[in-house]
Short mmCIF file of C-alpha atoms in Angstrom, two decimals:
data_model
loop_
_atom_site.label_atom_id
_atom_site.label_comp_id
_atom_site.label_asym_id
_atom_site.label_seq_id
_atom_site.Cartn_x
_atom_site.Cartn_y
_atom_site.Cartn_z
CA MET A 4 -16.11 4.55 14.92
CA THR A 5 -15.86 0.86 15.80
CA VAL A 6 -19.46 0.75 17.05
CA LEU A 7 -20.77 2.42 13.90
CA ALA A 8 -18.79 0.11 11.65
CA ARG A 9 -20.26 -2.95 13.38
CA ILE A 10 -23.78 -1.59 12.97
CA LEU A 11 -23.13 -0.94 9.27
CA VAL A 12 -21.92 -4.50 8.66
CA SER A 13 -24.97 -5.95 10.45
CA CYS A 14 -27.37 -3.82 8.38
CA LEU A 15 -25.68 -4.83 5.13
CA VAL A 16 -26.00 -8.54 5.95
CA VAL A 17 -29.70 -8.25 6.87
CA SER A 18 -30.55 -6.03 3.88
CA SER A 19 -28.75 -8.24 1.37
CA ALA A 20 -30.63 -11.30 2.59
CA ALA A 21 -34.01 -9.55 2.59
CA HIS A 22 -33.69 -8.19 -0.94
CA ALA A 23 -31.62 -10.85 -2.68
CA GLU A 24 -34.42 -11.66 -5.14
CA ARG A 25 -35.24 -8.02 -6.00
CA GLU A 26 -33.35 -5.28 -7.82
CA PRO A 27 -29.77 -5.34 -6.49
CA PRO A 28 -28.59 -2.67 -4.03
CA ASN A 29 -26.57 0.30 -5.26
CA PHE A 30 -23.26 0.94 -3.48
CA ALA A 31 -21.26 4.19 -3.50
CA PHE A 32 -17.91 5.06 -1.90
CA GLY A 33 -16.58 8.61 -1.68
CA LEU A 34 -13.38 10.35 -0.63
CA GLY A 35 -13.15 14.08 -0.05
CA TYR A 36 -10.41 16.50 0.96
CA GLY A 37 -10.41 20.23 1.50
CA LEU A 38 -9.45 23.14 3.69
CA LEU A 39 -11.82 24.28 6.47
CA ASP A 40 -10.61 27.69 7.63
CA GLU A 41 -7.07 26.63 6.52
CA LYS A 42 -7.33 23.34 8.46
CA SER A 43 -7.32 19.95 6.73
CA LEU A 44 -10.70 18.22 6.51
CA MET A 45 -11.01 14.71 5.07
CA ASN A 46 -14.31 12.95 4.35
CA ILE A 47 -14.95 9.24 3.84
CA ASP A 48 -18.50 8.31 2.81
CA PHE A 49 -20.15 4.95 2.18
CA LYS A 50 -23.79 4.40 1.29
CA VAL A 51 -26.02 1.55 0.17
CA ASN A 52 -29.32 2.23 -1.62
CA ILE A 53 -31.73 -0.71 -1.48
CA PRO A 54 -34.81 -0.67 -3.76
CA ILE A 55 -37.89 -2.27 -2.23
CA ASN A 56 -40.44 -1.59 -4.99
CA ASP A 57 -41.11 1.07 -7.65
CA TYR A 58 -42.01 3.69 -5.04
CA LEU A 59 -40.17 2.74 -1.85
CA SER A 60 -36.48 2.38 -1.07
CA THR A 61 -34.17 2.46 1.92
CA GLN A 62 -30.62 3.67 2.43
CA VAL A 63 -27.78 2.91 4.83
CA LEU A 64 -25.35 5.84 5.11
CA LEU A 65 -22.03 6.19 6.95
CA ASN A 66 -20.14 9.49 6.85
CA SER A 67 -16.74 9.90 8.52
CA ASN A 68 -15.07 13.30 8.81
CA TYR A 69 -11.60 14.05 10.13
CA LEU A 70 -10.56 17.59 11.07
CA ILE A 71 -6.78 17.89 11.44
CA THR A 72 -5.61 21.15 13.00
CA GLY A 73 -2.08 20.27 14.09
CA SER A 74 -3.16 20.02 17.72
CA SER A 75 -4.70 16.95 19.35
CA LYS A 76 -6.88 19.19 21.54
CA SER A 77 -8.75 20.72 18.58
CA SER A 78 -8.50 17.82 16.08
CA PHE A 79 -11.34 15.32 16.04
CA ALA A 80 -13.20 12.67 14.08
CA GLN A 81 -16.93 12.97 13.47
CA SER A 82 -19.07 10.13 12.14
CA GLU A 83 -22.73 9.93 11.19
CA PHE A 84 -24.51 6.61 10.73
CA SER A 85 -28.12 6.66 9.58
CA SER A 86 -30.89 4.62 8.01
CA ASN A 87 -33.14 6.57 5.63
CA TRP A 88 -36.44 5.58 3.98
CA PHE A 89 -37.82 7.17 0.80
CA LEU A 90 -41.10 7.43 -1.10
CA HIS A 91 -40.38 8.52 -4.67
CA ASN A 92 -41.76 8.86 -8.20
CA ASP A 93 -40.86 10.75 -11.39
CA TYR A 94 -41.75 14.10 -9.79
CA GLY A 95 -39.76 13.94 -6.56
CA ARG A 96 -39.13 12.11 -3.31
CA LEU A 97 -39.71 12.38 0.43
CA GLY A 98 -37.51 10.72 3.02
CA LEU A 99 -37.19 10.23 6.76
CA GLY A 100 -34.16 8.96 8.61
CA ILE A 101 -32.78 8.23 12.04
CA GLY A 102 -29.22 7.62 13.11
CA VAL A 103 -26.34 8.32 15.45
CA SER A 104 -23.76 11.11 15.36
CA GLU A 105 -20.47 10.61 17.21
CA LEU A 106 -17.70 13.13 17.81
CA GLU A 107 -14.40 11.69 19.02
CA PRO A 108 -11.57 14.11 20.00
CA MET A 109 -8.04 13.08 19.05
CA ASP A 110 -6.99 13.96 22.59
CA GLU A 111 -7.69 10.79 24.59
CA GLU A 112 -8.23 12.84 27.75
CA LEU A 113 -11.35 14.41 26.25
CA GLU A 114 -14.65 12.52 26.20
CA SER A 115 -16.49 11.50 23.06
CA GLU A 116 -19.97 12.86 22.36
CA ARG A 117 -22.81 10.83 20.86
CA ASP A 118 -26.29 11.98 19.82
CA VAL A 119 -29.32 10.50 18.12
CA ILE A 120 -30.07 12.38 14.90
CA GLY A 121 -33.25 12.71 12.86
CA GLN A 122 -33.35 13.67 9.21
CA PHE A 123 -35.96 14.83 6.70
CA ILE A 124 -35.28 14.91 2.96
CA GLY A 125 -37.54 16.46 0.32
CA GLU A 126 -36.87 17.03 -3.37
CA ALA A 127 -38.94 18.06 -6.41
CA PHE A 128 -37.86 17.29 -10.00
CA LEU A 129 -38.71 19.96 -12.58
CA GLY A 130 -37.07 18.95 -15.85
CA SER A 131 -33.41 19.97 -15.62
CA PHE A 132 -33.98 21.55 -12.19
CA SER A 133 -34.14 19.93 -8.75
CA LEU A 134 -35.49 21.77 -5.71
CA THR A 135 -34.01 20.37 -2.49
CA MET A 136 -34.78 20.71 1.21
CA ASN A 137 -32.86 18.73 3.83
CA TYR A 138 -33.10 18.93 7.60
CA ILE A 139 -30.81 17.17 10.08
CA SER A 140 -31.29 17.60 13.82
CA THR A 141 -27.62 17.70 14.85
CA ASP A 142 -26.24 21.20 15.49
CA THR A 143 -22.87 20.67 13.82
CA THR A 144 -21.91 18.55 10.83
CA LEU A 145 -18.75 18.53 8.71
CA SER A 146 -20.21 16.12 6.18
CA ASN A 147 -20.29 16.87 2.45
CA VAL A 148 -23.37 14.64 2.16
CA THR A 149 -25.76 15.45 5.02
CA SER A 150 -26.65 18.90 6.32
CA SER A 151 -29.64 21.17 6.84
CA ARG A 152 -30.04 23.08 3.57
CA ILE A 153 -32.45 24.40 0.98
CA GLY A 154 -31.58 25.17 -2.61
CA VAL A 155 -31.73 24.40 -6.30
CA GLY A 156 -29.70 22.22 -8.66
CA TYR A 157 -29.45 22.44 -12.45
CA TYR A 158 -28.31 19.74 -14.88
CA PHE A 159 -26.46 21.20 -17.85
CA ASN A 160 -26.63 17.69 -19.27
CA ASP A 161 -27.31 14.24 -17.83
CA ASP A 162 -23.79 14.01 -16.34
CA LEU A 163 -23.08 17.57 -15.17
CA ARG A 164 -24.86 19.24 -12.24
CA THR A 165 -24.34 22.53 -10.36
CA SER A 166 -26.24 23.27 -7.13
CA LEU A 167 -26.55 26.29 -4.84
CA TYR A 168 -27.82 25.91 -1.26
CA ARG A 169 -28.50 28.06 1.77
CA GLU A 170 -27.04 25.88 4.50
CA LYS A 171 -27.01 25.62 8.28
CA TYR A 172 -23.51 24.60 9.27
CA ASN A 173 -23.07 25.30 12.99
CA VAL A 174 -25.84 25.71 15.62
CA ASP A 175 -27.86 28.69 14.30
CA GLU A 176 -25.27 30.02 11.84
CA VAL A 177 -25.98 29.78 8.12
CA GLY A 178 -23.98 30.20 4.95
CA TRP A 179 -23.88 29.33 1.26
CA ARG A 180 -22.80 26.14 -0.47
CA LEU A 181 -21.95 25.87 -4.17
CA GLU A 182 -21.12 22.48 -5.65
CA THR A 183 -20.53 21.02 -9.10
CA TYR A 184 -20.45 17.31 -9.93
CA PHE A 185 -19.35 15.72 -13.18
CA GLN A 186 -19.59 12.07 -14.16
CA PRO A 187 -17.55 11.23 -17.28
CA LYS A 188 -19.00 8.71 -19.72
CA LYS A 189 -15.57 7.12 -19.89
CA TYR A 190 -14.97 4.13 -17.63
CA ARG A 191 -18.63 3.04 -17.85
CA GLN A 192 -19.85 6.01 -15.75
CA MET A 193 -18.60 4.26 -12.63
CA GLY A 194 -17.26 7.41 -10.94
CA SER A 195 -17.76 11.14 -10.50
CA VAL A 196 -15.77 14.13 -9.32
CA GLY A 197 -17.08 17.16 -7.47
CA VAL A 198 -15.92 20.57 -6.26
CA ILE A 199 -17.57 22.06 -3.16
CA ALA A 200 -17.29 25.60 -1.75
CA ARG A 201 -19.00 26.46 1.53
CA THR A 202 -18.85 29.86 3.20
CA GLY A 203 -20.26 31.68 6.21
CA SER A 204 -19.28 34.14 8.93
CA ASP A 205 -17.06 31.59 10.72
CA TYR A 206 -16.96 28.77 8.18
CA ASP A 207 -15.07 28.70 4.89
CA TYR A 208 -14.41 25.44 3.06
CA LEU A 209 -13.08 24.55 -0.37
CA GLY A 210 -12.58 20.93 -1.35
CA ALA A 211 -12.94 18.15 -3.90
CA VAL A 212 -14.79 14.83 -3.80
CA VAL A 213 -14.25 11.64 -5.78
CA GLN A 214 -16.97 8.98 -5.78
CA TYR A 215 -16.94 5.41 -7.09
CA TYR A 216 -20.11 3.42 -7.80
CA PHE A 217 -20.33 -0.36 -7.52
CA ASP A 218 -23.11 -0.81 -10.05
CA TYR A 219 -24.12 -0.60 -13.70
CA ARG A 220 -23.87 2.26 -16.19
CA VAL A 221 -26.31 5.07 -15.38
CA SER A 222 -26.24 8.85 -15.85
CA LEU A 223 -25.52 11.24 -12.96
CA LYS A 224 -29.02 12.74 -13.26
CA GLN A 225 -30.67 9.32 -12.97
CA ARG A 226 -28.30 8.32 -10.18
CA ASP A 227 -29.08 11.43 -8.12
CA ARG A 228 -32.83 11.06 -8.53
CA GLU A 229 -33.14 7.30 -8.11
CA PHE A 230 -30.30 6.42 -5.74
CA HIS A 231 -30.23 9.54 -3.55
#
């Protein structure tokens, strides 16, 4: 976790200097909590979206996940740090990313695991619908943000979205993910709340996510499609 945090700080300093005279970066901070097979799972997410021009942007993303089982031997922290690059227009976006995934057991006698991860992101915008395909090379991820999945999202209005995905959640096992996000107009649209349900043969999760945005007023639909 310390190594990833240092990398994040370095990237933020470099990116802020490089793009100081362009459209300002978009920051988002999220907290999530839920039950994974009756075990506590907490998520902490931080991302920075940096516009480069009208068609190109980059993103710095740090996801931290903590599985608490009541035993130090099975409890662990998992973090994913990645840098993603996007080509986008009014009809969709394509993205590629590379990063590092680290799994750190709570039991100090067990060794940490670290892997390089690759990511592909594709999305098509069809009016109120969004068709999504994500691929991440790591076999296991507890993140509410990154995973290998394919599915469709529908915006009931500009600030209310429901999405259904077919998702790979552990090695070659797959399941379903249903999520709903709502961004109230109150408080200058600076935050959103979400409910996520994920299920599979050996994986059941139900949780909630709260996100805060360090930027200007913008609808959830625009935020999803422009800021990833």
